Tab-separated table of C-alpha atoms in Angstrom:
chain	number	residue	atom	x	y	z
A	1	UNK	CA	-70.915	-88.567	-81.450
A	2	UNK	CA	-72.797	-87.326	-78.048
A	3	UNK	CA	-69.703	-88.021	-76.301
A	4	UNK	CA	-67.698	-85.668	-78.415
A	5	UNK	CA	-70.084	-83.159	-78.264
A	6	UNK	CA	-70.066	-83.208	-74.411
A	7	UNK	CA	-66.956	-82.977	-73.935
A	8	UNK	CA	-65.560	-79.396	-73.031
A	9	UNK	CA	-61.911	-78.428	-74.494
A	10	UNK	CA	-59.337	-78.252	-71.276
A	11	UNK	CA	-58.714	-74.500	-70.877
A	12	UNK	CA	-54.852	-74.105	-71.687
A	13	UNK	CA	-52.598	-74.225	-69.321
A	14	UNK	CA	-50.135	-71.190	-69.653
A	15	UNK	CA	-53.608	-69.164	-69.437
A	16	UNK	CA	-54.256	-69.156	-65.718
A	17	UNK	CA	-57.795	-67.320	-64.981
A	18	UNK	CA	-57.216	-63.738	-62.965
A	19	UNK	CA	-59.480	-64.918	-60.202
A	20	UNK	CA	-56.879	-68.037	-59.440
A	21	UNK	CA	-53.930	-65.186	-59.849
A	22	UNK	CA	-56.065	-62.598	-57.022
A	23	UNK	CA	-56.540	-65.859	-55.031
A	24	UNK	CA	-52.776	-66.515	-54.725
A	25	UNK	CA	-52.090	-62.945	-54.004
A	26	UNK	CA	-55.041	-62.736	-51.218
A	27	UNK	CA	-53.332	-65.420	-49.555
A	28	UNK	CA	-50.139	-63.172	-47.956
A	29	UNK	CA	-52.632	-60.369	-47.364
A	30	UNK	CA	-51.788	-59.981	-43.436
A	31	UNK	CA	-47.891	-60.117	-44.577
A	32	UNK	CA	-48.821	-57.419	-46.935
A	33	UNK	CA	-50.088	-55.195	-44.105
A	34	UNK	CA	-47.409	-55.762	-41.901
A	35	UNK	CA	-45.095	-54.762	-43.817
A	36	UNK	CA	-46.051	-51.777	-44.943
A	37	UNK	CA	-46.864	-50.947	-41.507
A	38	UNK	CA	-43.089	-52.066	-41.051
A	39	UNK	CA	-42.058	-49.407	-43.342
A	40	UNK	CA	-43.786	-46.931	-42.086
A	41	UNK	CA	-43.172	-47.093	-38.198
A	42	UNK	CA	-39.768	-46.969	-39.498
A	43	UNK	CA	-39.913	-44.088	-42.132
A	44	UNK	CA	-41.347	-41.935	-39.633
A	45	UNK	CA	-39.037	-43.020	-37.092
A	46	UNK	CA	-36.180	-42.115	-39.307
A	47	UNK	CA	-37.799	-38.580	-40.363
A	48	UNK	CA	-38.495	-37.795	-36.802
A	49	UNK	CA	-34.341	-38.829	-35.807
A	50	UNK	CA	-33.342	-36.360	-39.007
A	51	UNK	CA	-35.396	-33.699	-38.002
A	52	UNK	CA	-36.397	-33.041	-34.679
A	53	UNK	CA	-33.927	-35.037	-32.421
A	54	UNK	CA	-31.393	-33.750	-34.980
A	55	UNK	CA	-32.123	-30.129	-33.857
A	56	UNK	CA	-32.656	-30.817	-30.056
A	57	UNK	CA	-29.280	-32.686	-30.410
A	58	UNK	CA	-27.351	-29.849	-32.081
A	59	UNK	CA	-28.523	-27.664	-29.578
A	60	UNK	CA	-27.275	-29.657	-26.623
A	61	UNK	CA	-24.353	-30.253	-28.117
A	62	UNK	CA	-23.777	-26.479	-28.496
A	63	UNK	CA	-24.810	-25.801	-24.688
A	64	UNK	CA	-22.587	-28.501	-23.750
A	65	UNK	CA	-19.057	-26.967	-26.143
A	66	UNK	CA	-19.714	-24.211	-24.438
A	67	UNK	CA	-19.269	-25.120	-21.016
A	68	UNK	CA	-15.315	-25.597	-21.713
A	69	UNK	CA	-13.889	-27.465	-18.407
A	70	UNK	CA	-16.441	-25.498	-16.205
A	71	UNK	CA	-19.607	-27.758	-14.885
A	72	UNK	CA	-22.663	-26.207	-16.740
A	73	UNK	CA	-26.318	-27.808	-17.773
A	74	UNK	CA	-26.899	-29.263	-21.036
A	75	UNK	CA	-29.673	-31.302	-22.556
A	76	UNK	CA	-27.748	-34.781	-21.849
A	77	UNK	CA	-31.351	-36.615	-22.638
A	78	UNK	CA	-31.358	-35.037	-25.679
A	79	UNK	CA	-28.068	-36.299	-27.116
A	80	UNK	CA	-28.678	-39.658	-25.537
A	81	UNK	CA	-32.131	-39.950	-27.115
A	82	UNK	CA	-30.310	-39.609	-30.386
A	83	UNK	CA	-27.582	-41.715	-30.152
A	84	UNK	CA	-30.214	-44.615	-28.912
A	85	UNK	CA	-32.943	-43.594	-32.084
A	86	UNK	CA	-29.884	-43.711	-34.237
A	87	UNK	CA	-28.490	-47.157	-33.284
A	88	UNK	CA	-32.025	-48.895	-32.930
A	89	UNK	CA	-33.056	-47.798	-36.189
A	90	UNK	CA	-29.719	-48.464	-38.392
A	91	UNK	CA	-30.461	-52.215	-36.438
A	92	UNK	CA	-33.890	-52.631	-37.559
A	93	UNK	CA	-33.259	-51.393	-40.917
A	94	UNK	CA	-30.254	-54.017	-41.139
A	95	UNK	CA	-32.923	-56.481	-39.759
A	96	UNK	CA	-34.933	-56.251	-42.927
A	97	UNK	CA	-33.176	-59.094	-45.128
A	98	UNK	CA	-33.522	-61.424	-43.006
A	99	UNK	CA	-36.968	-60.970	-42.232
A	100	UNK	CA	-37.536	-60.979	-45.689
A	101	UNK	CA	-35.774	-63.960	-46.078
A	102	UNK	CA	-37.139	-65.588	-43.587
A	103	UNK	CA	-41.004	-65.147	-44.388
A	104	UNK	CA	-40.408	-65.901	-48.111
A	105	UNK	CA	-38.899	-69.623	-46.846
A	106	UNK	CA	-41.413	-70.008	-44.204
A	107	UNK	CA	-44.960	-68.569	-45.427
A	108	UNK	CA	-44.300	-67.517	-48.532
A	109	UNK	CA	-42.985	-71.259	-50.108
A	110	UNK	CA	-42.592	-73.456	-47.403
A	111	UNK	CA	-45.939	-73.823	-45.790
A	112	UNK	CA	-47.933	-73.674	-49.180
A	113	UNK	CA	-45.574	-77.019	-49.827
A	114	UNK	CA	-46.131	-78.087	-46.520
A	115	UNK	CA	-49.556	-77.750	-46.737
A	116	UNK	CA	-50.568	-79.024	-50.024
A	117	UNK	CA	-51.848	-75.619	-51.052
A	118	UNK	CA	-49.387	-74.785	-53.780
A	119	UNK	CA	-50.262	-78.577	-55.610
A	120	UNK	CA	-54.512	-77.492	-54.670
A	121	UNK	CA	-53.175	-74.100	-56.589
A	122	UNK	CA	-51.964	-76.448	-59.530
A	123	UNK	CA	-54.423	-78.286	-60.120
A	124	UNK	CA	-57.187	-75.148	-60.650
A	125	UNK	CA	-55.165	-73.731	-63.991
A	126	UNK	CA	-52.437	-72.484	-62.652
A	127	UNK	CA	-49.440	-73.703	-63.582
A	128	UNK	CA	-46.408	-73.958	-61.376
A	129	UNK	CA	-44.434	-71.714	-63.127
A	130	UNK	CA	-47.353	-69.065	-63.474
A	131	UNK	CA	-47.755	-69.680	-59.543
A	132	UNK	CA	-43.962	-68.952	-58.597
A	133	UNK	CA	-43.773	-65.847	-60.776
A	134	UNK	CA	-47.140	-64.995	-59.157
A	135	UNK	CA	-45.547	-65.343	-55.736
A	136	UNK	CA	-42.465	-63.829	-56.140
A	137	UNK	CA	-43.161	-60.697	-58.621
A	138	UNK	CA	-45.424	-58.515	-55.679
A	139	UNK	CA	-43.680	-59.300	-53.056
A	140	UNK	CA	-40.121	-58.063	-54.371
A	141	UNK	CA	-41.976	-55.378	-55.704
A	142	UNK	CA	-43.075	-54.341	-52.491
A	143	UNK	CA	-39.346	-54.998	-50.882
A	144	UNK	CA	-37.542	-52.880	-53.170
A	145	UNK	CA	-40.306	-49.943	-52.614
A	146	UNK	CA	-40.211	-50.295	-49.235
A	147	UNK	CA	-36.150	-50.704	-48.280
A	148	UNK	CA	-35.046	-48.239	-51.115
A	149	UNK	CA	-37.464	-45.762	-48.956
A	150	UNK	CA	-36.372	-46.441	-46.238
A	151	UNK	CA	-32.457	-46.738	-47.178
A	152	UNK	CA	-33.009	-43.167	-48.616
A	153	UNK	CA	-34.685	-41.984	-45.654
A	154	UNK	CA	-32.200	-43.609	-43.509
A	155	UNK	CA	-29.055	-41.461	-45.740
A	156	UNK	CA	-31.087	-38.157	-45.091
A	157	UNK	CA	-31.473	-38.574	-41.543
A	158	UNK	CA	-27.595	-39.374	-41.134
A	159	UNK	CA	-26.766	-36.349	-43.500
A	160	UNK	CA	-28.938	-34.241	-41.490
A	161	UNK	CA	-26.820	-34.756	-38.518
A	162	UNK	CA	-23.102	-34.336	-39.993
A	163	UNK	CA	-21.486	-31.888	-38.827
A	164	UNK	CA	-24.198	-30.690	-36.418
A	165	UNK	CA	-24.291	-33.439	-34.103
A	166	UNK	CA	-21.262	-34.513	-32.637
A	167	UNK	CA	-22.274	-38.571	-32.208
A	168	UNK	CA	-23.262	-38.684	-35.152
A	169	UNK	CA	-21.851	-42.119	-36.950
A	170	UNK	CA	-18.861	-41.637	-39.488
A	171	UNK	CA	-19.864	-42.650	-43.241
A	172	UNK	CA	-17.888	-45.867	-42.662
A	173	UNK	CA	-19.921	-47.755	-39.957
A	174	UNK	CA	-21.883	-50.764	-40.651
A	175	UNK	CA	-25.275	-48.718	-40.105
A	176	UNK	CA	-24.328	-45.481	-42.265
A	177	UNK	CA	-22.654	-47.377	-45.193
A	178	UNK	CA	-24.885	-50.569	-45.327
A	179	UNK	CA	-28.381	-49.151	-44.128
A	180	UNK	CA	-28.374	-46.013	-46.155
A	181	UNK	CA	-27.223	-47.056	-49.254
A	182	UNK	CA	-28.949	-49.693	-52.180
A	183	UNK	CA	-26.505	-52.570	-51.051
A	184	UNK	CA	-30.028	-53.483	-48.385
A	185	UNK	CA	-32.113	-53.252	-51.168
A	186	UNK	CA	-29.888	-56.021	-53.280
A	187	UNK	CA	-29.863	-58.111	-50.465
A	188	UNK	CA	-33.031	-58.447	-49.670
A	189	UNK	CA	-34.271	-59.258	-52.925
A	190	UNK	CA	-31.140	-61.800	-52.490
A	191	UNK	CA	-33.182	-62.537	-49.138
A	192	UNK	CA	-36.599	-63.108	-51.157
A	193	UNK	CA	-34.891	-65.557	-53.394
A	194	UNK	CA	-32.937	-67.256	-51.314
A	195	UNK	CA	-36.060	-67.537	-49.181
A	196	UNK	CA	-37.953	-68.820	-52.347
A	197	UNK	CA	-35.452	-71.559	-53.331
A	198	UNK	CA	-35.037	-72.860	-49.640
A	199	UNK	CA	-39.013	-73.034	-49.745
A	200	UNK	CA	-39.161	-75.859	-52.738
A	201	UNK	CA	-35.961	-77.654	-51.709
A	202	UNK	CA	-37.030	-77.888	-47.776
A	203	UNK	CA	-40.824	-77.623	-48.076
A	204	UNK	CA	-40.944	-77.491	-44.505
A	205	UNK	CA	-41.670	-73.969	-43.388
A	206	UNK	CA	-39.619	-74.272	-40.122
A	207	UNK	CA	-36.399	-75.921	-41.884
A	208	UNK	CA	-36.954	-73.043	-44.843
A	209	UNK	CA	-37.259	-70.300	-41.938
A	210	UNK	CA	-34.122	-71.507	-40.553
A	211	UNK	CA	-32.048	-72.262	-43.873
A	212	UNK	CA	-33.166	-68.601	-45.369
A	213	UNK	CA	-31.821	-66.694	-42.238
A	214	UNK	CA	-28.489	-68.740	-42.415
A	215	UNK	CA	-28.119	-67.785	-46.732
A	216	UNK	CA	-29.149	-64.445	-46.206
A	217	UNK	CA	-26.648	-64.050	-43.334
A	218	UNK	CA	-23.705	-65.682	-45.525
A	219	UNK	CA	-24.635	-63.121	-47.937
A	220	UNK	CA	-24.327	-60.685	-45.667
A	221	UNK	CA	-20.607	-61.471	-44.016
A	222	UNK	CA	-19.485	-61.980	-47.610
A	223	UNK	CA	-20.503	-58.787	-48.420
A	224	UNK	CA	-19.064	-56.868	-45.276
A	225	UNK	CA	-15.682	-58.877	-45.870
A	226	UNK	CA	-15.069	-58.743	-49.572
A	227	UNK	CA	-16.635	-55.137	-49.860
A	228	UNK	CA	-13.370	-53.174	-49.189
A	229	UNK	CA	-11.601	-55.197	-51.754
A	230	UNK	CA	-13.926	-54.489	-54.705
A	231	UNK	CA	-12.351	-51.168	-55.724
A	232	UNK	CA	-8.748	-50.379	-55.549
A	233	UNK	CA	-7.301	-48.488	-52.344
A	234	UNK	CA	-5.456	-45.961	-51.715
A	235	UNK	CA	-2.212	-45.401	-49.671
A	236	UNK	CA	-1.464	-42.917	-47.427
A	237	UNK	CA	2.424	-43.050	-45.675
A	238	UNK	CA	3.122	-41.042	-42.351
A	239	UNK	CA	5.680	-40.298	-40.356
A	240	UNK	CA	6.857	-42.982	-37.421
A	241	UNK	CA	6.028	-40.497	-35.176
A	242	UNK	CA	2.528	-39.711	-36.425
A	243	UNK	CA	1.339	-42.968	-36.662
A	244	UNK	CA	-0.948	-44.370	-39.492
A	245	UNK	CA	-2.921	-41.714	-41.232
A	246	UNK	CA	-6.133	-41.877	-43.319
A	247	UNK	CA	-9.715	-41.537	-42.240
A	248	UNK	CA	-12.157	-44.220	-43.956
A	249	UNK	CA	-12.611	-48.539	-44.361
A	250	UNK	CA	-8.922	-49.745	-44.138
A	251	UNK	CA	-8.376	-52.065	-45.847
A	252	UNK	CA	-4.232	-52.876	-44.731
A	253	UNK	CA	-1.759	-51.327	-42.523
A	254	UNK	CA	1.667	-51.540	-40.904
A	255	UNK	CA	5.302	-50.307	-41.276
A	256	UNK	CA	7.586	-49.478	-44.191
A	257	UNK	CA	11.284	-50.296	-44.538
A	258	UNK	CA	13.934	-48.440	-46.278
A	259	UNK	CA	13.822	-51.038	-49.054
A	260	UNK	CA	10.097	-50.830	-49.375
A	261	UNK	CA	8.875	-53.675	-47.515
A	262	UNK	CA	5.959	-54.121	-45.368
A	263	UNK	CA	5.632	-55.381	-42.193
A	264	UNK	CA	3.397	-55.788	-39.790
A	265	UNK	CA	2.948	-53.297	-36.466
A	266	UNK	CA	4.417	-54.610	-33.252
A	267	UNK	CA	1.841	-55.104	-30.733
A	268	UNK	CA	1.499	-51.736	-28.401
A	269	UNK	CA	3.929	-49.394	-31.036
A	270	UNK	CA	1.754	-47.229	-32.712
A	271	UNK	CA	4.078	-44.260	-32.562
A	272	UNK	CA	7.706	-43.335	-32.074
A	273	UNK	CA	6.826	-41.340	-29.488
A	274	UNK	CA	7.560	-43.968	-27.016
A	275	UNK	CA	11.455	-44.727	-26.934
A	276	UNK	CA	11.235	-48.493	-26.651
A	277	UNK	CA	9.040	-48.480	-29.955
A	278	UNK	CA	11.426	-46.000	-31.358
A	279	UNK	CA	14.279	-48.544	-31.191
A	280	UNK	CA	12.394	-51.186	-32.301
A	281	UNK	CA	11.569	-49.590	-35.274
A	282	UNK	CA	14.950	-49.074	-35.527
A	283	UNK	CA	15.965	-52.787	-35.194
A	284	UNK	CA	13.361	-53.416	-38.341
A	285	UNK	CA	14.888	-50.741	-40.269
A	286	UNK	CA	11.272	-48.914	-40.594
A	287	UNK	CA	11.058	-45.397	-41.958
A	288	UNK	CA	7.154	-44.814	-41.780
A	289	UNK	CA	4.026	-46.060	-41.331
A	290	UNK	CA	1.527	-47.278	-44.886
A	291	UNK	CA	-2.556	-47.300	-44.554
A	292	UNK	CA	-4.416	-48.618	-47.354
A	293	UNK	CA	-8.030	-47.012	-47.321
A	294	UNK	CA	-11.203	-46.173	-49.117
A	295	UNK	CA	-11.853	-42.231	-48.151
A	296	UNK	CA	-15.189	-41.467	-48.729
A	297	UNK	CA	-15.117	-40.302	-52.391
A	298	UNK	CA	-15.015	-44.373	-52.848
A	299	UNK	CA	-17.990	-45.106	-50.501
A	300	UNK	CA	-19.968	-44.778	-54.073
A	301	UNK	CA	-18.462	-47.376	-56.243
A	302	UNK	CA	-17.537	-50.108	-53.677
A	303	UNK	CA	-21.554	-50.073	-53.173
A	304	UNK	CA	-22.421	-50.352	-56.538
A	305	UNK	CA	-19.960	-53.043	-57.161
A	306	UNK	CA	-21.356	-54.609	-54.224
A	307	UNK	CA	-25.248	-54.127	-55.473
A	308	UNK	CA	-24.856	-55.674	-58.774
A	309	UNK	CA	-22.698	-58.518	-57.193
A	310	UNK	CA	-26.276	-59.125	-54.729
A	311	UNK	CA	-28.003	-58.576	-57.698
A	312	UNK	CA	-26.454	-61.617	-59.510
A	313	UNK	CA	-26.987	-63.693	-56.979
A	314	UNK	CA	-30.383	-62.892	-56.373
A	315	UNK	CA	-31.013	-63.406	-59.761
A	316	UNK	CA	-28.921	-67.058	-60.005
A	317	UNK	CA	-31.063	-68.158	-57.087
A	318	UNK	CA	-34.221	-67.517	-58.732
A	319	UNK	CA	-33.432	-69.293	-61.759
A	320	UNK	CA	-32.432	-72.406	-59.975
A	321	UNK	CA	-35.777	-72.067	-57.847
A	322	UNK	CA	-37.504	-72.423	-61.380
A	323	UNK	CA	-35.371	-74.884	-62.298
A	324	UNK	CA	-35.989	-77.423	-59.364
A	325	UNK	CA	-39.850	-76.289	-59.452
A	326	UNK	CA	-39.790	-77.050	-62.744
A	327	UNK	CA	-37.785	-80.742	-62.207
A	328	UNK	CA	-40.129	-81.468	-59.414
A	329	UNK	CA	-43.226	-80.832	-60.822
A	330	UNK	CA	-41.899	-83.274	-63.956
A	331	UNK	CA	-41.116	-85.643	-61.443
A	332	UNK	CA	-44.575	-85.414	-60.152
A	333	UNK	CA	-46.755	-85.479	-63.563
A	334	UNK	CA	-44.177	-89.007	-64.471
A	335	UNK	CA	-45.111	-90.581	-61.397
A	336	UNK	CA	-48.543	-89.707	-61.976
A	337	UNK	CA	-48.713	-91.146	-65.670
């Protein structure tokens, strides 16, 4: 009768105390800083490039229009500073998945698997599954905050120089279409996952570090190669003397026949300018030139396509990470008994 008495009920199990909850989230503290002192080094490096190197800019560019074919002075440091905070930024920006990725295999899974701290974690009342969505929910909080401010951010300071700044990058470049828009936001939450579900199959922080980078950067070719082929294209036809026509991501391109059929542009013809390309086209019975292309009126639903796409995937990968946490940790407890 004592005995029953002394014993104490085992607290439940899906009811992990707050303090254990802080504890986890204490851990990644430093991580925490750094990057939002990531985000902001960056935010105010991409406010200063759309405002004040975007005027200094405009106005060398204007001194150096001016000048015609005549030598003159112009701010040259001024347009070069631009073009270099421009490029470095759209980079680091770009950067950001992977990092993500990276940590999330490496510190954030990885070493607490490695270590024995995540099975420490368990064994205080919090239960695995409790202790992934407590590792995962702040951080891709904090991601999408920080890369949707900074993809915005990024947009305005490339809109602030269109138009006014001659170097300015078209809408179609890698940095302009990828680093301004939400598609870096869906991949690095892809990133975190990824990051998350190389963490329990590896548990080696080094081989999770390694594997995340590769996924994220799959992700990231697939995107940049299937991309132009998630909306439908449009065709522009030009003259053989004009050459292909149609300012945007091409998709396709070559020559026409009279019967309709396409073929592909002989090497060095790009115009019937030139007499020997002139006769060649002749030999192929060519009458123009086709360019399928996305102008920029399509720059918005290719990325959303390709967003919810990332999203998917970012959400498949975390349900098999709680799938195999959740088969592991089985494992484990059978063993045990």
């Amino acid at each position: 009768m004592s005995a029953l008495t002394l014993a104490a009920p085992a607290p439940p199990a899906s009811a992990p105390p707050p303090r254990q909850l802080r504890w986890l989230l204490r851990l990644h503290r430093p991580a925490l800083y750094a990057w939002t002192g990531l985000v902001v080094v960056l935010g105010a490096l991409l406010l200063w490039l759309g405002g004040p190197l975007t005027d200094a800019s405009e106005a060398a560019w204007k001194q150096y229009n001016a000048c015609g074919m005549a030598a003159c002075t112009y701010d040259q440091d001024a347009i070069l500073l631009y073009k270099d905070v421009a490029r470095y930024t759209g980079s680091a920006v770009l950067a950001l998945p992977f990092l993500v990725a990276a940590w999330a295999g490496a510190s954030l899974i990885g070493r607490e698997l490695e270590t024995g701290t995540a099975q420490l974690a368990w064994t205080q009342g919090v239960t695995p599954t409790r202790w992934l969505v407590a590792k995962l929910a702040l951080p891709a909080a904090l991601v999408t905050a920080g890369t949707s401010l900074l993809a915005l951010l990024h947009h305005l300071a490339w809109s602030a120089g269109r138009g006014r700044v001659d170097n300015t990058e078209p809408w179609y470049s890698i940095e302009t279409l990828y680093a301004g828009g939400p598609v870096l936001v869906a991949l690095a939450l892809a990133g975190l996952a990824a990051g998350a579900l190389l963490g329990l199959l590896l548990r080696r922080s080094l081989a999770a570090l390694i594997g995340s980078a590769l996924v994220t950067g799959v992700l990231w070719i697939g995107t940049f190669l299937t991309l132009p082929h998630l909306w439908p294209a449009v065709t522009r036809v030009s003259s053989l003397r004009d050459g292909p026509s149609g300012s945007g991501i091409t998709v396709a391109e070559g020559l026409l026949t009279a019967d309709g059929d396409r073929l592909a542009i002989p090497r060095y013809c790009g115009s019937s300018i030139d007499p020997a390309c002139g006769s060649l086209f002749d030999r192929l019975d060519a009458v123009s030139f086709y360019r399928d292309y996305h102008p920029r009126s399509h720059s918005g639903p290719l990325l959303l396509v390709a967003t919810g796409i990332l999203l998917a995937v970012a959400v498949l990968l975390t349900v098999v990470a709680f799938r195999v946490l959740r088969h592991r940790t089985a494992d484990r407890k059978g063993a045990a008994v």
